[in-house]
mmCIF file of C-alpha atoms in Angstrom:
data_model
loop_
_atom_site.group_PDB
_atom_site.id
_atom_site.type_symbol
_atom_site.label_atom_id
_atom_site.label_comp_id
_atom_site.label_asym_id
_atom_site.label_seq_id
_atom_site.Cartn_x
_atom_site.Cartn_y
_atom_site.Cartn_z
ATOM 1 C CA UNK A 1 39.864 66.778 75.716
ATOM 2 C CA UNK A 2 37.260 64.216 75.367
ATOM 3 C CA UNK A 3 39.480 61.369 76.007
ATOM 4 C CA UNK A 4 40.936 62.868 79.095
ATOM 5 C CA UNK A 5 37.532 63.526 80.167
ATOM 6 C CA UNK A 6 36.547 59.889 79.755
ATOM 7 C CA UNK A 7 39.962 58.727 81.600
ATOM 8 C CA UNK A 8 38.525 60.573 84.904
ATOM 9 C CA UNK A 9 35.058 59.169 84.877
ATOM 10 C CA UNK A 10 36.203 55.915 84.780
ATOM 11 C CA UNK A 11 38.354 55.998 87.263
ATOM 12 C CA UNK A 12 35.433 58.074 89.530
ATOM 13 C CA UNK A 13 33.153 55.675 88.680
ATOM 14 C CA UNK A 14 35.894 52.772 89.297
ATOM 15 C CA UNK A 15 36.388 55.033 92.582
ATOM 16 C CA UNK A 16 32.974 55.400 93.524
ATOM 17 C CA UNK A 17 32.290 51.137 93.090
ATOM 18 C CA UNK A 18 34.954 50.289 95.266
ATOM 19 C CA UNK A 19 34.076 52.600 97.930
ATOM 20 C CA UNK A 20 30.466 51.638 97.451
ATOM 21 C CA UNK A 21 31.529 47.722 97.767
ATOM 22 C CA UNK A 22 33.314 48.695 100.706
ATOM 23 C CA UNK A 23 30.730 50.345 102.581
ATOM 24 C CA UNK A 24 28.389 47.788 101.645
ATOM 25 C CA UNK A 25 31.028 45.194 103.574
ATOM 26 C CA UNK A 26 31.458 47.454 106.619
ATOM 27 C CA UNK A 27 27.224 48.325 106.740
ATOM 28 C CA UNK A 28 27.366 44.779 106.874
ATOM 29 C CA UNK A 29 30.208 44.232 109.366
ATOM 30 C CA UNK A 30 30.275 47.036 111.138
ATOM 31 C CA UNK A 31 32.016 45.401 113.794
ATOM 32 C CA UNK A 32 33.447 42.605 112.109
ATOM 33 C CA UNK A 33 31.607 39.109 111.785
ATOM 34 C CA UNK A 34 32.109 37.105 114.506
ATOM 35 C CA UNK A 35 30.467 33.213 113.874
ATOM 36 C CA UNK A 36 30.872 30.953 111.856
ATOM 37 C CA UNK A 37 32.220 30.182 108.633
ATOM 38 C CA UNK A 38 28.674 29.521 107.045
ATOM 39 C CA UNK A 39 27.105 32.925 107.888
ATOM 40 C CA UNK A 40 30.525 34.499 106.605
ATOM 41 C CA UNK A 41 29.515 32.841 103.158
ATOM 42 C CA UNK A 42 25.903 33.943 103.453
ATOM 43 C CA UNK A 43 26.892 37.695 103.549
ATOM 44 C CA UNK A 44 27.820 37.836 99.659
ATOM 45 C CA UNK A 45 31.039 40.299 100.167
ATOM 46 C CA UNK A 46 34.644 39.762 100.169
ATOM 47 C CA UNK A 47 35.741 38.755 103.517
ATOM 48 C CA UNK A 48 39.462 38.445 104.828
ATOM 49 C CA UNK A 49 38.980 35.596 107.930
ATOM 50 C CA UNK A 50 41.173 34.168 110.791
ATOM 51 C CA UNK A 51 39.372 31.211 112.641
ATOM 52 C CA UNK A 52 40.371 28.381 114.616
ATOM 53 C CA UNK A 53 39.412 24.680 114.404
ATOM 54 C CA UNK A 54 39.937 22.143 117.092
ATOM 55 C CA UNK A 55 39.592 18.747 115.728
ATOM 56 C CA UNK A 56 39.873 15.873 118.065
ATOM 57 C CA UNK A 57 42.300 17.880 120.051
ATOM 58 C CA UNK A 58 44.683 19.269 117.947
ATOM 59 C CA UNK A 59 44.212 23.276 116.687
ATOM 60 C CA UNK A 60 44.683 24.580 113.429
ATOM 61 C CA UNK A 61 44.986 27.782 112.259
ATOM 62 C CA UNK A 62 43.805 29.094 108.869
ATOM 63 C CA UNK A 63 43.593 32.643 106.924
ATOM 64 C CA UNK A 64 41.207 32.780 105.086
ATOM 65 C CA UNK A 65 39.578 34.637 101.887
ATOM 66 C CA UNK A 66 35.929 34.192 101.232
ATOM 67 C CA UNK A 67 34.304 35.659 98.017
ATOM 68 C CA UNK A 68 30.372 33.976 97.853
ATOM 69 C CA UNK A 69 31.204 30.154 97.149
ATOM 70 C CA UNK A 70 34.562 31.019 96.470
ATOM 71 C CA UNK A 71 37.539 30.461 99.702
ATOM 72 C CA UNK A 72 41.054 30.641 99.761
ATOM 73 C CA UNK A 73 43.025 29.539 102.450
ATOM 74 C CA UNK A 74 46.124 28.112 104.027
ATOM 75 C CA UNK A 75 45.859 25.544 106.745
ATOM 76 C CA UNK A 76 48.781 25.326 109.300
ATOM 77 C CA UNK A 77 49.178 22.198 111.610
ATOM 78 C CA UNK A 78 51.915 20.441 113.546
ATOM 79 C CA UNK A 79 54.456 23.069 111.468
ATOM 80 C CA UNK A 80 53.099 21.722 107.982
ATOM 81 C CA UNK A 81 51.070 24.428 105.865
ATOM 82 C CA UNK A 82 48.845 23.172 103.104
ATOM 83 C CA UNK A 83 47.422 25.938 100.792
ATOM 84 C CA UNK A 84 43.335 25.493 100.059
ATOM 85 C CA UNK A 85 41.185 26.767 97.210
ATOM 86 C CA UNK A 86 37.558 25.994 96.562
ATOM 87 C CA UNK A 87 35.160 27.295 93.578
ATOM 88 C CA UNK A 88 31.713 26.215 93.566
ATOM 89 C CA UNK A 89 32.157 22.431 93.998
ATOM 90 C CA UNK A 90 35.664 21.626 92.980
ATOM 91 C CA UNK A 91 38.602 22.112 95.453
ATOM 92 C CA UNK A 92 42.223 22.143 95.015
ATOM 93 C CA UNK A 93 44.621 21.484 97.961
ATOM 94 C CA UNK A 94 48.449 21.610 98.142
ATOM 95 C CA UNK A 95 51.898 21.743 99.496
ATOM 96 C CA UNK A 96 54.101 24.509 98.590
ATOM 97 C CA UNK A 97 57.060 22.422 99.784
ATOM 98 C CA UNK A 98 56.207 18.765 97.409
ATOM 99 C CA UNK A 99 54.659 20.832 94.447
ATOM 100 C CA UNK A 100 52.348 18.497 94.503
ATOM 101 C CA UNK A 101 48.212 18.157 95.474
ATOM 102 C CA UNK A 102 44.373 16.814 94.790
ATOM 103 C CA UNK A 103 41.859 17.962 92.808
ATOM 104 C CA UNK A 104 38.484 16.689 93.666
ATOM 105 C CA UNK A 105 35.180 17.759 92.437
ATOM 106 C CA UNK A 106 32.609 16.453 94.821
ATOM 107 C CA UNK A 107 29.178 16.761 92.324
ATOM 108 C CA UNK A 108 30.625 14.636 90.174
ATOM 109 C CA UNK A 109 31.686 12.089 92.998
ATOM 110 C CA UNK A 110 27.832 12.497 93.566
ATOM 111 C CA UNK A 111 26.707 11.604 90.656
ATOM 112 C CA UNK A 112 29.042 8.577 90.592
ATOM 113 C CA UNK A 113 27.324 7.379 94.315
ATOM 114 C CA UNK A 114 24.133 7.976 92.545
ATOM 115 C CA UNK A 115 24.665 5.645 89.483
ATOM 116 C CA UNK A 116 25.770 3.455 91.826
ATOM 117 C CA UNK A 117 22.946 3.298 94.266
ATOM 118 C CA UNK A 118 20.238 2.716 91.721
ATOM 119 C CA UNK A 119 17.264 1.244 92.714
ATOM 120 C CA UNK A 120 18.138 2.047 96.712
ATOM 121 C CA UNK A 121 16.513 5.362 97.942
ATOM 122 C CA UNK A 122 17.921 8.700 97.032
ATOM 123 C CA UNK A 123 20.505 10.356 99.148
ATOM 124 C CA UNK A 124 19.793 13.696 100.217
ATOM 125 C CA UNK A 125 21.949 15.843 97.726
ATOM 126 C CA UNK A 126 24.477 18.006 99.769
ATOM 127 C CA UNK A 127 26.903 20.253 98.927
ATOM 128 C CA UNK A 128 30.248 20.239 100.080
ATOM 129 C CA UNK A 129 29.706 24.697 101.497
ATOM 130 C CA UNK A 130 27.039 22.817 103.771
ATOM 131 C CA UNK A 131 29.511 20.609 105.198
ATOM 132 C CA UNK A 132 32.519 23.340 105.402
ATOM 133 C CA UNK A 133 29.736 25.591 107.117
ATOM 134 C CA UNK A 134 28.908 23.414 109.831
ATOM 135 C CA UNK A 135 32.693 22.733 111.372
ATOM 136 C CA UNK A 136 32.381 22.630 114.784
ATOM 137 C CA UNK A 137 34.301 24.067 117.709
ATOM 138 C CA UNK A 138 35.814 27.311 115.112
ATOM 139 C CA UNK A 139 35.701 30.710 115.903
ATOM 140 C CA UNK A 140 36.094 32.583 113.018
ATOM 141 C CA UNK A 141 36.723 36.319 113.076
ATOM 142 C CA UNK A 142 35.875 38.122 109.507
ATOM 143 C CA UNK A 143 36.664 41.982 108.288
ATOM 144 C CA UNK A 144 35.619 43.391 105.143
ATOM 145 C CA UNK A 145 38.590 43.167 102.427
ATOM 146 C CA UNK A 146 38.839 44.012 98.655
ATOM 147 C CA UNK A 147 40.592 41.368 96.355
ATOM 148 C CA UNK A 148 39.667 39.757 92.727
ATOM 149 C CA UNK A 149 39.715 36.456 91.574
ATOM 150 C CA UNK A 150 43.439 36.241 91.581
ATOM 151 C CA UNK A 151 42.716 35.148 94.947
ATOM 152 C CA UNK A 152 41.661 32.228 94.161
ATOM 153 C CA UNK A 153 43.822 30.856 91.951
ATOM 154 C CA UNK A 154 45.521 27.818 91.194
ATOM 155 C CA UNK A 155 49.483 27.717 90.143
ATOM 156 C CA UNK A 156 50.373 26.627 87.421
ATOM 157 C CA UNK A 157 53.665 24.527 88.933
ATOM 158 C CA UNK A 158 51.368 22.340 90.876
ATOM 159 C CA UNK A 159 50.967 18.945 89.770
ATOM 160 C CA UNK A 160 47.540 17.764 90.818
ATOM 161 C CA UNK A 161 45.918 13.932 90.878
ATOM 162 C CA UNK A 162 42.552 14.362 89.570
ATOM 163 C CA UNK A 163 40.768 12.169 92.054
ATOM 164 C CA UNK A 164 37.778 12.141 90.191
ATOM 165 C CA UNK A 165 39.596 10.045 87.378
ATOM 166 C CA UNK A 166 41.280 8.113 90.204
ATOM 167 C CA UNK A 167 37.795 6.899 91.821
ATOM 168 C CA UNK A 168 36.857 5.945 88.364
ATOM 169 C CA UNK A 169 39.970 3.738 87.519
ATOM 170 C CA UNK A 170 39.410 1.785 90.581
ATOM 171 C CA UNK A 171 35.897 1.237 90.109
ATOM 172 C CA UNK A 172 36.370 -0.142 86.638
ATOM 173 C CA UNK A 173 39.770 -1.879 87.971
ATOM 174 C CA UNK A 174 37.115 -3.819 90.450
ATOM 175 C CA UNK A 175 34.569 -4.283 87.860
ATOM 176 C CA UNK A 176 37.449 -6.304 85.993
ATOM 177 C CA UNK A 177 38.365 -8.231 88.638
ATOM 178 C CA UNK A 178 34.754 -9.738 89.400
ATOM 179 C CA UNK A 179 34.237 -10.463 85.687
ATOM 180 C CA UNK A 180 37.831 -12.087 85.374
ATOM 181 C CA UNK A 181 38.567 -16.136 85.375
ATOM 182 C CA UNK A 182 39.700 -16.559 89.212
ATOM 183 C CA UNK A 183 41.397 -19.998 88.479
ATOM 184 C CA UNK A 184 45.424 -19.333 88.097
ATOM 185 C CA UNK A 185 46.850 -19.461 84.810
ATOM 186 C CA UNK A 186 48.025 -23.183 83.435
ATOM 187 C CA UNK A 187 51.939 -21.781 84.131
ATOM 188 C CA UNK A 188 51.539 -21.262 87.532
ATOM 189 C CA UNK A 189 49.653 -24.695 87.827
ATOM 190 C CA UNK A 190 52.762 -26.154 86.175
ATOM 191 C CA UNK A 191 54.899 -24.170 88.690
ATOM 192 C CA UNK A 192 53.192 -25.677 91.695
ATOM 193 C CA UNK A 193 53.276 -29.466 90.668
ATOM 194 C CA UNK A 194 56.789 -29.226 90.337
ATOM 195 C CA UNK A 195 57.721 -27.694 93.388
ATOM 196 C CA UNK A 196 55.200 -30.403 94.747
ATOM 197 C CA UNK A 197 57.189 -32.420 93.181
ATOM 198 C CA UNK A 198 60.662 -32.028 94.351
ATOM 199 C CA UNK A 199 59.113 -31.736 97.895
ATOM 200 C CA UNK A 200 57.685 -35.343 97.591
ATOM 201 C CA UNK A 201 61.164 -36.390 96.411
ATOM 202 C CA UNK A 202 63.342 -34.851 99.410
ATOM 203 C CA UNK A 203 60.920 -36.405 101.646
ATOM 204 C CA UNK A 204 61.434 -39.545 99.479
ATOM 205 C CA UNK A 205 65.031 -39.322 100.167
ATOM 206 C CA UNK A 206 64.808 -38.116 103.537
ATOM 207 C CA UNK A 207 62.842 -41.578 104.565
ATOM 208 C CA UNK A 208 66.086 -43.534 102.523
ATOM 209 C CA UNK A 209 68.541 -42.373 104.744
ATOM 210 C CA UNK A 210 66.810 -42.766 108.024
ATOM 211 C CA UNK A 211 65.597 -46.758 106.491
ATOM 212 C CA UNK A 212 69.301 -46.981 105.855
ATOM 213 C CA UNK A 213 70.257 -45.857 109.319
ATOM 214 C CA UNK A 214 68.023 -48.313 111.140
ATOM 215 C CA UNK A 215 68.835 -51.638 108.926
ATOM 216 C CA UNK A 216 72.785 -50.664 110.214
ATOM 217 C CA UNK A 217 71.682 -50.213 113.651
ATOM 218 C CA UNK A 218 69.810 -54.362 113.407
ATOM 219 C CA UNK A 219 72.734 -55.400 112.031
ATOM 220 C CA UNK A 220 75.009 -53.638 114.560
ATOM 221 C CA UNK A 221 72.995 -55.054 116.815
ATOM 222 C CA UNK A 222 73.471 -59.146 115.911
ATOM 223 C CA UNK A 223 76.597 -59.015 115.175
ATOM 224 C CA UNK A 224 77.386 -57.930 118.971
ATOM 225 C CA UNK A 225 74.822 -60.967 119.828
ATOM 226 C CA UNK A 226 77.082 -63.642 118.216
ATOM 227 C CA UNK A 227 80.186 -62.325 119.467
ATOM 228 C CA UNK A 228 78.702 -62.723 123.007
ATOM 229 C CA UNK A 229 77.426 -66.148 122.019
ATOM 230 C CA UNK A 230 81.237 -66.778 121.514
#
């Protein structure tokens, strides 16, 4: 009896949270958001969003699921979906169609531009929500939705490039290209002077033939001289 009694508060009580999360959206939205996408992230509840961005011309259309500093989306242009997930400051972005996508984590690109910059003056440290809340020309259209985590996400059939690690093997790639000997190795030299070589010859032979052309042409030339002295 005690057990059974247990079973039904919990699920009043798991009742009574959702219902109280859900009021809390619509008190909040009452008739639905209507802005942009930063205020939609300021309002702390889960939010189900359709907005429109036109960049340079061309309109794309994203739904959208926005949990605090947590979105989910898929991006549609020209045809070509691309599925979108960002927590806090990492973000994952793929195609469902070349199982394939980027990871990037933009604090720790940060951090990278700030080792790098030393001694300069300090960049004004931005996150990448302050960028995605000021797009320009959206309208973005936001009602009150209940979803977990699962929301956000990421499969486990994706392969992702880690672009962090990417950044960071071309930075050290360039580092050991500065500090490497620029003069060409003695092989190649080698390589070079020969082909040098058997250019300097063709030319040599080149310059025989025409020689050997002219010296006929002179002697052509007196023996028709003498046969009209005869």
């Amino acid at each position: 009896m005690k057990k059974i009694n247990f079973v039904l508060l919990s699920l009043v009580l798991l009742s009574f949270t959702s219902c109280t999360l859900l009021d809390k959206a619509k008190q909040i939205t009452q008739k639905n958001y209507s802005g942009n996408l930063q205020g939609a992230i300021a309002l702390g509840v889960p939010l189900k969003c359709t907005f429109k961005i036109n960049d340079d011309g061309q309109q794309m259309e994203n739904i959208s699921y926005i949990k605090g500093k947590k979105y989910s989306g898929q991006i549609e242009q020209d045809g070509k979906k691309t599925n979108v997930v960002l927590v806090d400051e990492c973000m994952w972005s793929w195609s469902d169609e070349e199982k394939k996508g980027i990871k990037t984590c933009f604090d720790q690109i940060q951090d990278k531009t700030k080792d790098e910059s030393e001694g300069s003056e300090p960049a004004e440290n931005k996150s990448v929500w302050d960028d995605l809340g000021n797009l320009k020309n959206e309208q973005i259209n936001c009602s009150p939705a209940l979803f977990g985590d699962e929301k956000f996400a990421v499969p486990k059939d994706i392969e992702f490039m880690n672009m962090d690690n990417f950044l960071e093997d071309m930075q050290n790639w360039g580092e050991e290209l500065e500090g490497s000997d620029s003069s060409l190795p003695e092989e190649v030299e080698d390589m070079e002077l020969d082909d040098n070589q058997q250019v300097d010859d063709l030319m040599q032979e080149d310059n025989s033939e025409e020689i050997g052309e002219e010296e006929l042409l002179k002697l052509q030339h007196s023996m028709e001289e003498i046969e009209g002295q005869q």
